[in-house]
């Protein structure tokens, strides 16, 4: 893995978990020291993260951690809901036995985890694994970008930390079974249901 990729993953985690908080000014030298990666890879990583709307670059001034408006969340949910139909169709059609086993493993870890922050990150891992099954890297990229923005919103609003409860974990099991049966319609319904559940928490 390149240094810029290492920097990207480390900084992204800091952004998603709100170690770097919305509205916070990013001080590049301090960040470079924190993650122990060179200045050039950090700059490359920050540029990538700006494309993903996690940070905002103000030319000739500074970089700040992006804040999401109600309108932003509405747009993100619209996109995730629409793309979930394609994810559901492709995941059900293209899944392999190994991929089903990976999904079950993540669901089992989520069920056993009691720390809300870790449960949320395992939920992120589950949805990323579902998207990976589609074998469509462009779809996967767009879904993962919007997923990370949604996950960060849970860390921003910690009163929703418990939203990945046992009911949600049971729904992961339902998703896995529908993918195993190659039931495209049911997989789509379940994935879109997760989007609507998230939307209802923040937008009513």
N, CA and C of each residue as an Amber inpcrd file, in Angstrom:
protein
   612
   0.8420000  -1.1970000   0.0000000   0.0000000   0.0000000   0.0000000
   0.8820000   1.2530000   0.0000000   0.5430000   2.2050000  -0.8440000
   1.3110000   3.4500000  -0.9290000   1.1030000   4.2950000   0.3270000
   2.0990000   5.1810000   0.5980000   1.9860000   6.0590000   1.7600000
   0.7350000   6.9280000   1.6850000   0.3760000   7.3580000   0.4710000
  -0.8170000   8.2010000   0.3260000  -2.0870000   7.4220000   0.6680000
  -2.1010000   6.1160000   0.3560000  -3.2590000   5.2790000   0.6980000
  -3.3420000   5.0620000   2.2080000  -2.1690000   4.8820000   2.8300000
  -2.1340000   4.7210000   4.2890000  -2.6530000   5.9950000   4.9590000
  -2.1730000   7.1370000   4.4700000  -2.6160000   8.4250000   5.0170000
  -4.1210000   8.6040000   4.8200000  -4.5880000   8.2380000   3.6510000
  -6.0130000   8.3620000   3.3180000  -6.8700000   7.5640000   4.3020000
  -6.5060000   6.3110000   4.5290000  -7.3040000   5.4540000   5.4180000
  -7.2570000   5.9630000   6.8580000  -6.0860000   6.3980000   7.3090000
  -5.9520000   6.8780000   8.6910000  -6.7480000   8.1660000   8.9150000
  -6.6160000   9.1030000   7.9700000  -7.3250000  10.3780000   8.1220000
  -8.8270000  10.1700000   7.9770000  -9.2230000   9.3080000   7.0510000
 -10.6530000   9.0390000   6.8690000 -11.2700000   8.5060000   8.1620000
 -10.5730000   7.6000000   8.8270000 -11.1010000   7.0710000  10.0880000
 -11.2320000   8.1710000  11.1270000 -10.2600000   9.0800000  11.1730000
 -10.3270000  10.1990000  12.1050000 -11.5260000  11.0940000  11.8140000
 -11.8390000  11.2490000  10.5300000 -12.9800000  12.0760000  10.1290000
 -14.3010000  11.3850000  10.4470000 -14.3880000  10.1040000  10.1030000
 -15.6390000   9.3590000  10.2990000 -15.9900000   9.2630000  11.7820000
 -14.9910000   9.0270000  12.6120000 -15.2420000   8.8420000  14.0490000
 -15.2300000  10.1580000  14.8330000 -15.0670000  11.2560000  14.1120000
 -15.0880000  12.5920000  14.7070000 -13.9280000  12.8610000  15.6500000
 -12.8350000  12.1440000  15.4420000 -11.5990000  12.5660000  16.0980000
 -11.2080000  13.9320000  15.5360000 -11.5050000  14.1120000  14.2420000
 -11.4770000  15.4330000  13.6180000 -12.9350000  15.8550000  13.4560000
 -13.3520000  16.8880000  14.1480000 -14.7650000  17.2350000  14.2460000
 -15.2130000  18.1800000  13.1250000 -16.4860000  18.1040000  12.7240000
 -17.0260000  19.0250000  11.7170000 -16.7610000  20.4770000  12.0930000
 -16.2550000  21.2320000  11.1260000 -15.9450000  22.6410000  11.3500000
 -14.5390000  22.8910000  11.8490000 -13.8280000  21.8260000  12.2290000
 -12.4690000  21.9730000  12.7500000 -11.4870000  22.2820000  11.6250000
 -10.5820000  23.2130000  11.8700000  -9.5370000  23.5300000  10.9020000
  -8.4800000  22.4310000  10.9400000  -8.0920000  21.9470000   9.7730000
  -7.0810000  20.8960000   9.6850000  -5.7050000  21.5400000   9.6170000
  -4.8630000  21.2210000  10.5830000  -3.5010000  21.7550000  10.6150000
  -2.5790000  20.6640000  10.0840000  -2.1080000  20.8690000   8.8760000
  -1.3980000  19.8210000   8.1480000  -0.1580000  19.2920000   8.8790000
   0.7300000  20.1450000   9.4050000   1.9130000  19.6160000  10.0990000
   1.5460000  18.7410000  11.3040000   0.5310000  19.1560000  12.0390000
   0.1030000  18.3700000  13.2030000  -0.4500000  17.0200000  12.7570000
  -1.2200000  17.0310000  11.6800000  -1.8060000  15.7910000  11.1550000
  -0.7140000  14.8510000  10.6670000   0.2770000  15.3990000   9.9990000
   1.4050000  14.6040000   9.5110000   2.1220000  13.9030000  10.6640000
   2.2820000  14.6400000  11.7550000   2.9430000  14.0690000  12.9340000
   2.0640000  13.0040000  13.6020000   0.7610000  13.2660000  13.6600000
  -0.1630000  12.3440000  14.3200000  -0.1910000  10.9690000  13.6590000
  -0.2230000  10.9560000  12.3330000  -0.3670000   9.6720000  11.6330000
   0.9690000   9.1130000  11.1670000   2.0390000   9.8750000  11.4050000
   3.3940000   9.4020000  11.0900000   3.5680000   9.0480000   9.6100000
   3.0950000   9.9470000   8.7510000   3.2330000   9.7920000   7.2980000
   3.7200000  11.1280000   6.7460000   4.4840000  11.0900000   5.6680000
   5.0750000  12.2990000   5.1070000   4.0680000  13.3340000   4.6340000
   4.5440000  14.5460000   4.4340000   3.6750000  15.6710000   4.0890000
   3.0050000  15.4990000   2.7210000   3.7690000  15.0260000   1.7250000
   3.1930000  14.8680000   0.3790000   2.0720000  13.8370000   0.3560000
   2.2500000  12.6350000   0.9390000   1.1400000  11.6760000   0.9910000
  -0.0900000  12.2130000   1.7280000   0.1430000  13.0000000   2.7940000
  -0.9780000  13.5830000   3.5270000  -1.7440000  14.5540000   2.6370000
  -1.0270000  15.3660000   1.8790000  -1.6940000  16.3090000   0.9650000
  -2.5090000  15.5770000  -0.0930000  -1.9380000  14.4970000  -0.6260000
  -2.6670000  13.6960000  -1.6180000  -3.9320000  13.0960000  -1.0090000
  -3.8080000  12.6170000   0.2200000  -4.9560000  12.0310000   0.9130000
  -6.0370000  13.0760000   1.1710000  -5.6350000  14.2530000   1.5890000
  -6.5980000  15.3150000   1.8670000  -7.3400000  15.7380000   0.6020000
  -6.6380000  15.7340000  -0.5150000  -7.2950000  16.0680000  -1.7820000
  -8.3730000  15.0360000  -2.1190000  -8.0440000  13.7510000  -1.9340000
  -9.0250000  12.6790000  -2.1770000 -10.2360000  12.8400000  -1.2580000
  -9.9790000  13.1610000  -0.0040000 -11.0600000  13.2880000   0.9660000
 -11.9310000  14.5090000   0.6960000 -11.3600000  15.5150000   0.0540000
 -12.1720000  16.6720000  -0.3360000 -13.1310000  16.2960000  -1.4610000
 -12.6850000  15.4220000  -2.3710000 -13.5800000  14.9340000  -3.4280000
 -14.7470000  14.1460000  -2.8410000 -14.5080000  13.5200000  -1.6970000
 -15.5400000  12.7180000  -1.0390000 -16.4020000  13.5470000  -0.0810000
 -16.1730000  14.8470000  -0.0600000 -16.9680000  15.7970000   0.7330000
 -16.7630000  15.6570000   2.2430000 -15.6740000  14.9940000   2.6450000
 -15.3910000  14.8870000   4.0760000 -14.6220000  16.0950000   4.5960000
 -13.8780000  16.7430000   3.7180000 -13.2360000  18.0040000   4.0890000
 -13.4960000  19.0380000   3.0030000 -13.3370000  20.2860000   3.3860000
 -13.5510000  21.3970000   2.4510000 -12.2480000  22.2030000   2.3660000
 -11.7470000  22.3570000   1.1490000 -10.5280000  23.1340000   0.9300000
 -10.9120000  24.5410000   0.5150000 -10.4980000  25.5160000   1.3130000
 -10.7360000  26.9160000   0.9800000  -9.4410000  27.4550000   0.3840000
  -9.4040000  27.7100000  -0.9320000  -8.1570000  28.1020000  -1.6070000
  -7.4460000  29.2640000  -0.9290000  -6.1310000  29.0880000  -0.7350000
  -5.2430000  30.0970000  -0.1700000  -5.6050000  30.4740000   1.2760000
  -6.4530000  29.6650000   1.9060000  -6.7900000  29.9560000   3.3030000
  -6.5390000  28.7420000   4.1930000  -7.4250000  27.7620000   4.1260000
  -7.2750000  26.6200000   5.0270000  -8.1260000  25.4470000   4.5500000
  -8.0280000  24.3550000   5.2880000  -8.8920000  23.1970000   5.0790000
  -9.6770000  22.9880000   6.3510000 -10.9630000  22.7120000   6.2140000
 -11.7840000  22.4370000   7.3860000 -12.5560000  21.1350000   7.1810000
 -12.9200000  20.5160000   8.2990000 -13.7470000  19.3140000   8.2390000
 -15.1550000  19.7340000   7.8360000 -15.6970000  19.0740000   6.8220000
 -17.0090000  19.4500000   6.2870000 -18.1210000  19.2280000   7.3030000
 -19.1370000  20.0710000   7.2010000 -20.3510000  19.9030000   7.9760000
 -21.4830000  19.5590000   7.0140000 -22.3960000  18.6910000   7.4480000
 -23.5090000  18.2860000   6.6040000 -24.7650000  19.0670000   6.9730000
 -25.3960000  19.6610000   5.9820000 -26.6720000  20.3380000   6.2030000
 -27.8120000  19.3270000   6.0370000 -29.0000000  19.7420000   6.4080000
 -30.1870000  18.8870000   6.2020000 -30.3440000  18.5660000   4.7240000
 -30.0850000  19.5530000   3.8840000 -30.1910000  19.3430000   2.4360000
 -29.1630000  18.3180000   1.9530000 -27.9460000  18.3810000   2.5090000
 -26.9130000  17.4020000   2.1500000 -27.3720000  15.9960000   2.4960000
 -27.9030000  15.8250000   3.7150000 -28.3540000  14.5020000   4.1530000
 -29.4830000  13.9850000   3.2730000 -30.3850000  14.8710000   2.9090000
 -31.4880000  14.4860000   2.0190000 -30.9470000  13.9740000   0.6940000
 -29.9710000  14.6780000   0.1380000 -29.3810000  14.2750000  -1.1420000
 -28.6530000  12.9400000  -1.0220000 -27.9190000  12.7590000   0.0870000
 -27.1920000  11.5090000   0.3070000 -28.1640000  10.3380000   0.3930000
 -29.2420000  10.5140000   1.1410000 -30.2240000   9.4350000   1.2980000
 -30.9210000   9.1250000  -0.0330000 -31.2120000  10.1530000  -0.8150000
 -31.8160000   9.9300000  -2.1350000 -30.9060000   9.0600000  -3.0020000
 -29.6080000   9.3900000  -3.0000000 -28.6580000   8.6520000  -3.8200000
 -28.5010000   7.2210000  -3.3210000 -28.3470000   7.0520000  -2.0040000
 -28.1950000   5.6960000  -1.4480000 -29.4290000   4.8490000  -1.7170000
 -30.6000000   5.4330000  -1.5730000 -31.8410000   4.6830000  -1.8030000
 -31.9120000   4.1980000  -3.2540000 -31.5940000   5.0840000  -4.1690000
 -31.6670000   4.7350000  -5.5940000 -30.6180000   3.6820000  -5.9600000
 -29.3820000   3.8800000  -5.5190000 -28.3140000   2.9480000  -5.8670000
 -28.4640000   1.5990000  -5.1670000 -29.1750000   1.5700000  -4.0340000
 -29.3890000   0.3110000  -3.3260000 -30.1360000  -0.7070000  -4.1760000
 -30.9520000  -0.2200000  -5.0960000 -31.6690000  -1.1330000  -5.9910000
 -30.6880000  -1.9070000  -6.8680000 -29.6760000  -1.2180000  -7.3660000
 -28.6710000  -1.8810000  -8.2050000 -27.7690000  -2.7710000  -7.3600000
 -27.4190000  -2.3050000  -6.1570000 -26.6100000  -3.1300000  -5.2570000
 -27.3410000  -4.4310000  -4.9450000 -28.6180000  -4.3240000  -4.6200000
 -29.4040000  -5.5120000  -4.2910000 -29.4720000  -6.4940000  -5.4450000
 -29.6780000  -5.9670000  -6.6260000 -29.7880000  -6.8430000  -7.8050000
 -28.4710000  -7.5420000  -8.0970000 -27.3700000  -6.7820000  -8.0980000
 -26.0710000  -7.3590000  -8.4590000 -25.5190000  -8.2700000  -7.3650000
 -25.6970000  -7.8700000  -6.1120000 -25.1680000  -8.6990000  -5.0210000
 -25.8550000 -10.0620000  -5.0020000 -27.1810000 -10.0740000  -5.1910000
 -27.9210000 -11.3370000  -5.2020000 -27.5390000 -12.2050000  -6.3980000
 -27.2290000 -11.5530000  -7.5070000 -26.9100000 -12.3120000  -8.7200000
 -25.4720000 -12.8250000  -8.7460000 -24.5570000 -12.1160000  -8.0980000
 -23.1300000 -12.4020000  -8.2860000 -22.4310000 -13.0030000  -7.0700000
 -23.1190000 -13.1580000  -5.9730000 -22.4680000 -13.5810000  -4.7340000
 -21.8500000 -14.9740000  -4.8710000 -20.8270000 -15.2040000  -4.0720000
 -20.1840000 -16.5210000  -4.0000000 -20.3170000 -17.0510000  -2.5680000
 -19.9970000 -18.3120000  -2.3960000 -20.0310000 -18.9000000  -1.0610000
 -19.0890000 -18.2120000  -0.0970000 -17.9010000 -17.8770000  -0.5680000
 -16.9190000 -17.1960000   0.2870000 -17.4460000 -15.8430000   0.7430000
 -18.1100000 -15.1410000  -0.1480000 -18.6380000 -13.8170000   0.2010000
 -19.7730000 -13.9290000   1.2220000 -20.5860000 -14.9540000   1.0930000
 -21.6410000 -15.1780000   2.0850000 -21.0390000 -15.4700000   3.4540000
 -19.9770000 -16.2530000   3.4660000 -19.3100000 -16.5640000   4.7340000
 -18.7200000 -15.3030000   5.3610000 -18.1800000 -14.4220000   4.5420000
 -17.6360000 -13.1670000   5.0650000 -18.7470000 -12.3090000   5.6780000
 -19.8840000 -12.2350000   4.9990000 -21.0060000 -11.4650000   5.5340000
 -21.4850000 -12.0360000   6.8690000 -21.5590000 -13.3520000   6.9450000
 -21.9840000 -13.9920000   8.2040000 -20.9870000 -13.7070000   9.3220000
 -19.7090000 -13.7250000   8.9950000 -18.6750000 -13.4570000   9.9890000
 -18.8020000 -12.0420000  10.5380000 -19.0270000 -11.0650000   9.6500000
 -19.1740000  -9.6720000  10.0940000 -20.4330000  -9.5170000  10.9420000
 -21.5230000 -10.1530000  10.5110000 -22.7800000 -10.0780000  11.2700000
 -22.6050000 -10.6830000  12.6560000 -21.8840000 -11.7960000  12.7490000
 -21.6340000 -12.4380000  14.0420000 -20.8160000 -11.5290000  14.9600000
 -19.7990000 -10.8730000  14.3950000 -18.9760000  -9.9530000  15.1850000
 -19.8130000  -8.7720000  15.6840000 -20.7050000  -8.2830000  14.8200000
 -21.5620000  -7.1570000  15.1930000 -22.4940000  -7.5610000  16.3220000
 -23.0440000  -8.7590000  16.2210000 -23.9600000  -9.2670000  17.2520000
 -23.2540000  -9.3850000  18.6130000 -22.0010000  -9.7950000  18.5810000
 -21.2540000 -10.0170000  19.8260000 -20.6990000  -8.7290000  20.4250000
 -20.5570000  -7.6960000  19.6040000 -19.9440000  -6.4440000  20.0610000
 -20.9280000  -5.6450000  20.9210000 -20.4490000  -5.1250000  22.0430000
 -21.3130000  -4.3610000  22.9460000 -20.9720000  -2.8650000  22.9730000
 -19.8100000  -2.5040000  22.4370000 -19.4110000  -1.0910000  22.4120000
 -20.0430000  -0.4250000  21.1900000 -20.9200000   0.5860000  21.3880000
 -21.6640000   1.1850000  20.2740000 -20.7850000   1.6730000  19.1210000
 -19.6570000   2.3410000  19.4610000 -18.7840000   2.8730000  18.4050000
 -18.2440000   1.7470000  17.5170000 -17.8510000   0.6500000  18.1470000
 -17.3160000  -0.4850000  17.3770000 -18.4090000  -1.1620000  16.5670000
 -19.6260000  -1.1920000  17.1220000 -20.7510000  -1.7810000  16.3940000
 -21.0480000  -0.9890000  15.1170000 -20.9790000   0.3170000  15.2340000
 -21.2360000   1.1630000  14.0670000 -20.1940000   0.8970000  12.9820000
 -18.9420000   0.7820000  13.3660000 -17.8770000   0.5230000  12.3900000
 -18.0110000  -0.8720000  11.7730000 -18.5080000  -1.8260000  12.5420000
 -18.7720000  -3.1570000  11.9770000 -19.9510000  -3.1050000  11.0130000
 -20.9370000  -2.2660000  11.3190000 -22.0430000  -2.0700000  10.3870000
 -21.5530000  -1.4890000   9.0700000 -20.6230000  -0.5560000   9.1780000
 -19.9900000   0.0130000   7.9750000 -19.2870000  -1.0910000   7.1870000
 -18.5580000  -1.9530000   7.8910000 -17.8480000  -3.0500000   7.2360000
 -18.8240000  -3.9910000   6.5240000 -19.9760000  -4.2460000   7.1490000
 -20.9790000  -5.1280000   6.5420000 -21.4840000  -4.5430000   5.2240000
 -21.8640000  -3.2790000   5.2440000 -22.4150000  -2.6590000   4.0280000
 -21.3540000  -2.5420000   2.9290000 -20.1230000  -2.2830000   3.3160000
 -19.0420000  -2.2410000   2.3260000 -18.8520000  -3.6250000   1.6880000
 -18.9630000  -4.6800000   2.4970000 -18.8030000  -6.0430000   1.9810000
 -19.9300000  -6.3880000   1.0080000 -21.1540000  -5.9450000   1.3130000
 -22.2790000  -6.1750000   0.3970000 -22.0120000  -5.4830000  -0.9390000
 -21.5510000  -4.2340000  -0.8730000 -21.2760000  -3.4810000  -2.1060000
 -20.1630000  -4.1290000  -2.9300000 -19.1770000  -4.6860000  -2.2450000
 -18.0600000  -5.3130000  -2.9460000 -18.5170000  -6.4950000  -3.7930000
 -19.5570000  -7.1970000  -3.3430000 -20.0760000  -8.3510000  -4.0780000
 -20.5780000  -7.9620000  -5.4610000 -20.9640000  -6.7070000  -5.6580000
 -21.5260000  -6.2800000  -6.9480000 -20.5160000  -6.3580000  -8.0850000
 -19.2120000  -6.3410000  -7.7480000 -18.1480000  -6.3270000  -8.7530000
 -18.2520000  -5.1200000  -9.7020000 -18.8110000  -4.0550000  -9.1920000
 -18.9240000  -2.8160000  -9.9680000 -18.2170000  -1.7320000  -9.1570000
 -16.9710000  -1.4430000  -9.5170000 -16.1640000  -0.5520000  -8.6860000
 -16.6990000   0.8730000  -8.6530000 -17.3820000   1.3020000  -9.7080000
 -17.9310000   2.6570000  -9.7230000 -19.1200000   2.7580000  -8.7710000
 -19.9620000   1.7510000  -8.7890000 -21.0880000   1.6840000  -7.8570000
 -20.5700000   1.5710000  -6.4280000 -19.5870000   0.7210000  -6.2220000
 -19.0040000   0.5140000  -4.8990000 -18.4260000   1.8180000  -4.3480000
 -17.7200000   2.5610000  -5.1920000 -17.1140000   3.8200000  -4.7600000
 -18.1700000   4.8160000  -4.3090000 -19.2170000   4.9890000  -5.1070000
 -20.2600000   5.9560000  -4.7620000 -21.0050000   5.5570000  -3.4920000
 -21.2970000   4.2690000  -3.3540000 -21.9990000   3.8050000  -2.1640000
 -21.1310000   3.9700000  -0.9160000 -19.8390000   3.6890000  -1.0380000
 -18.9570000   3.7990000   0.1230000 -18.7560000   5.2460000   0.5570000
 -18.7140000   6.1580000  -0.4160000 -18.5970000   7.5790000  -0.0800000
 -19.8130000   8.0350000   0.7210000 -21.0020000   7.6870000   0.2430000
 -22.2130000   8.1060000   0.9500000 -22.3550000   7.3700000   2.2830000
 -21.9190000   6.1070000   2.3220000 -21.9460000   5.3480000   3.5760000
 -21.1040000   6.0310000   4.6460000 -19.9050000   6.4600000   4.2730000
 -19.0070000   7.0840000   5.2460000 -19.5750000   8.4010000   5.7790000
 -20.2600000   9.1380000   4.9180000 -20.8950000  10.3790000   5.3770000
 -22.0170000  10.0770000   6.3660000 -22.7540000   8.9910000   6.1180000
 -23.8290000   8.5950000   7.0310000 -23.2640000   8.0940000   8.3630000
 -22.2090000   7.2930000   8.2960000 -21.5940000   6.7770000   9.5140000
 -21.0630000   7.9380000  10.3590000 -20.4360000   8.9060000   9.7000000
 -19.9280000  10.0570000  10.4590000 -21.0640000  10.7960000  11.1550000
 -22.2220000  10.8470000  10.5100000 -23.3600000  11.5370000  11.1200000
 -23.7990000  10.8600000  12.4200000 -23.6440000   9.5420000  12.4820000
 -23.9480000   8.8260000  13.7230000 -22.9550000   9.1890000  14.8250000
 -21.6910000   9.3700000  14.4500000 -20.6860000   9.7710000  15.4470000
 -20.8910000  11.2170000  15.8820000 -21.3630000  12.0560000  14.9600000
 -21.6490000  13.4560000  15.3200000 -22.8120000  13.5090000  16.3080000
 -23.8410000  12.7110000  16.0330000 -25.0440000  12.6830000  16.8760000
 -25.0220000  11.4180000  17.7290000 -24.2860000  11.4830000  18.8080000
 -24.0200000  10.2780000  19.5970000 -25.2580000   9.7050000  20.2830000
 -26.3330000  10.4850000  20.3200000 -27.5530000   9.9340000  20.9090000
 -28.1270000   8.8060000  20.0460000 -27.6510000   8.7290000  18.7900000
 -28.1020000   7.6510000  17.8990000 -27.0990000   6.5010000  17.8360000
 -26.1110000   6.5210000  18.7160000 -25.0850000   5.4770000  18.7090000
 -25.6780000   4.0730000  18.8330000 -26.7940000   3.9710000  19.5390000
 -27.4130000   2.6610000  19.7390000 -28.3100000   2.2310000  18.5980000
 -28.2660000   2.9670000  17.4840000 -29.1840000   2.6610000  16.3700000
 -28.8850000   1.3160000  15.7270000 -27.6280000   0.8560000  15.8290000
 -27.3230000  -0.4910000  15.3380000 -27.5540000  -1.4400000  16.5110000
 -28.8250000  -1.7790000  16.7070000 -29.2060000  -2.6420000  17.8210000
 -29.4220000  -4.0680000  17.3210000 -29.9770000  -4.9260000  18.1920000
 -30.1590000  -6.3230000  17.8150000 -31.1410000  -6.4750000  16.6550000
 -32.0960000  -5.5400000  16.5450000 -33.0350000  -5.5910000  15.4190000
 -32.3000000  -5.4080000  14.1040000 -31.3930000  -4.4320000  14.0650000
 -30.6090000  -4.1840000  12.8530000 -29.7350000  -5.3870000  12.5310000
 -29.1330000  -5.9830000  13.5510000 -28.2850000  -7.1550000  13.3120000
 -29.1100000  -8.3110000  12.7500000 -30.3460000  -8.4750000  13.2490000
 -31.2260000  -9.5080000  12.6740000 -31.5180000  -9.2070000  11.2180000
 -31.6480000  -7.9280000  10.8880000 -31.8740000  -7.5420000   9.4960000
 -30.6650000  -7.8770000   8.6290000 -29.4710000  -7.7900000   9.2130000
 -28.2820000  -8.2380000   8.4720000 -28.4430000  -9.7060000   8.0850000
 -28.9560000 -10.5010000   9.0150000 -29.2080000 -11.9110000   8.7240000
 -30.2100000 -12.0810000   7.6000000 -31.2530000 -11.2400000   7.5940000
 -32.2560000 -11.2870000   6.5230000 -31.6170000 -10.9370000   5.1720000
 -30.7410000  -9.9370000   5.1860000 -30.0570000  -9.5380000   3.9520000
 -29.2010000 -10.6910000   3.4330000 -28.4640000 -11.3220000   4.3350000
 -27.6060000 -12.4450000   3.9310000 -28.4410000 -13.5730000   3.3300000
 -29.5700000 -13.9000000   3.9720000 -30.4210000 -14.9850000   3.4510000
 -31.0050000 -14.6430000   2.0840000 -31.3870000 -13.3860000   1.8950000
 -31.9610000 -13.0070000   0.5960000 -30.8970000 -13.0380000  -0.4980000
 -29.6570000 -12.6440000  -0.1540000 -28.5590000 -12.7280000  -1.1180000
 -28.2570000 -14.1870000  -1.4360000 -28.2660000 -15.0230000  -0.3900000
 -27.9980000 -16.4530000  -0.5970000 -29.0370000 -17.0790000  -1.5330000
 -30.3010000 -16.6670000  -1.3980000 -31.3840000 -17.1970000  -2.2370000
 -31.4190000 -16.5460000  -3.6220000 -30.5300000 -15.5880000  -3.8310000
 -30.4920000 -14.8020000  -5.0770000 -31.8190000 -14.0730000  -5.3160000
 -32.4090000 -13.6190000  -4.2240000 -33.6810000 -12.8930000  -4.2950000
 -33.3860000 -11.3970000  -4.4260000 -33.3460000 -10.9350000  -5.6540000
 -32.9490000  -9.5590000  -5.9200000 -33.9330000  -8.5420000  -5.3370000
 -35.2270000  -8.8190000  -5.4590000 -36.2370000  -7.8820000  -4.9790000
 -36.1950000  -7.7460000  -3.4600000 -36.0650000  -8.8740000  -2.7630000
 -36.0370000  -8.8290000  -1.3000000 -34.7550000  -8.1650000  -0.8020000
 -33.6380000  -8.4470000  -1.4580000 -32.3790000  -7.8090000  -1.0610000
 -32.4810000  -6.3030000  -1.2320000 -33.0480000  -5.8790000  -2.3360000
 -33.2430000  -4.4500000  -2.5780000 -34.1510000  -3.8350000  -1.5240000
 -35.2580000  -4.5090000  -1.2140000 -36.2000000  -3.9880000  -0.2220000
 -35.5240000  -3.7960000   1.1300000 -34.7260000  -4.7690000   1.5310000
 -34.0530000  -4.6980000   2.8270000 -32.9980000  -3.5990000   2.8670000
 -32.2090000  -3.4830000   1.7960000 -31.1710000  -2.4480000   1.7510000
 -31.7920000  -1.0540000   1.7360000 -32.8520000  -0.8950000   0.9640000
 -33.5160000   0.4090000   0.9230000 -34.1910000   0.7150000   2.2560000
 -34.6350000  -0.3260000   2.9480000 -35.2170000  -0.1310000   4.2690000
 -34.2160000   0.4420000   5.2540000 -32.9570000   0.0210000   5.1520000
 -31.9130000   0.5700000   6.0170000 -31.7140000   2.0570000   5.7420000
 -31.7670000   2.4290000   4.4780000 -31.6110000   3.8440000   4.1230000
 -32.7560000   4.6640000   4.7190000 -33.9760000   4.1640000   4.5780000
 -35.1360000   4.9050000   5.0790000 -35.1320000   5.0000000   6.6060000
 -34.6380000   3.9550000   7.2630000 -34.5360000   3.9740000   8.7210000
 -33.5490000   5.0540000   9.1740000 -32.4010000   5.1310000   8.4780000
 -31.4180000   6.1770000   8.7880000 -32.0220000   7.5550000   8.5490000
 -32.6870000   7.7050000   7.4100000 -33.2810000   8.9970000   7.0500000
 -34.2890000   9.4510000   8.0950000 -35.1010000   8.5200000   8.5890000
 -36.1410000   8.8850000   9.5570000 -35.5410000   9.4040000  10.8660000
 -34.3540000   8.9320000  11.2240000 -33.7160000   9.3850000  12.4610000
 -33.3120000  10.8410000  12.3810000 -32.8320000  11.2610000  11.2100000
 -32.2570000  12.6020000  11.0780000 -33.1630000  13.6010000  10.3690000
 -34.0560000  13.0950000   9.5430000 -34.8790000  14.0100000   8.7350000
 -36.3710000  13.8520000   9.0110000 -36.7510000  12.8430000   9.7850000
 -38.1550000  12.6340000  10.1120000 -38.9320000  11.9730000   8.9940000
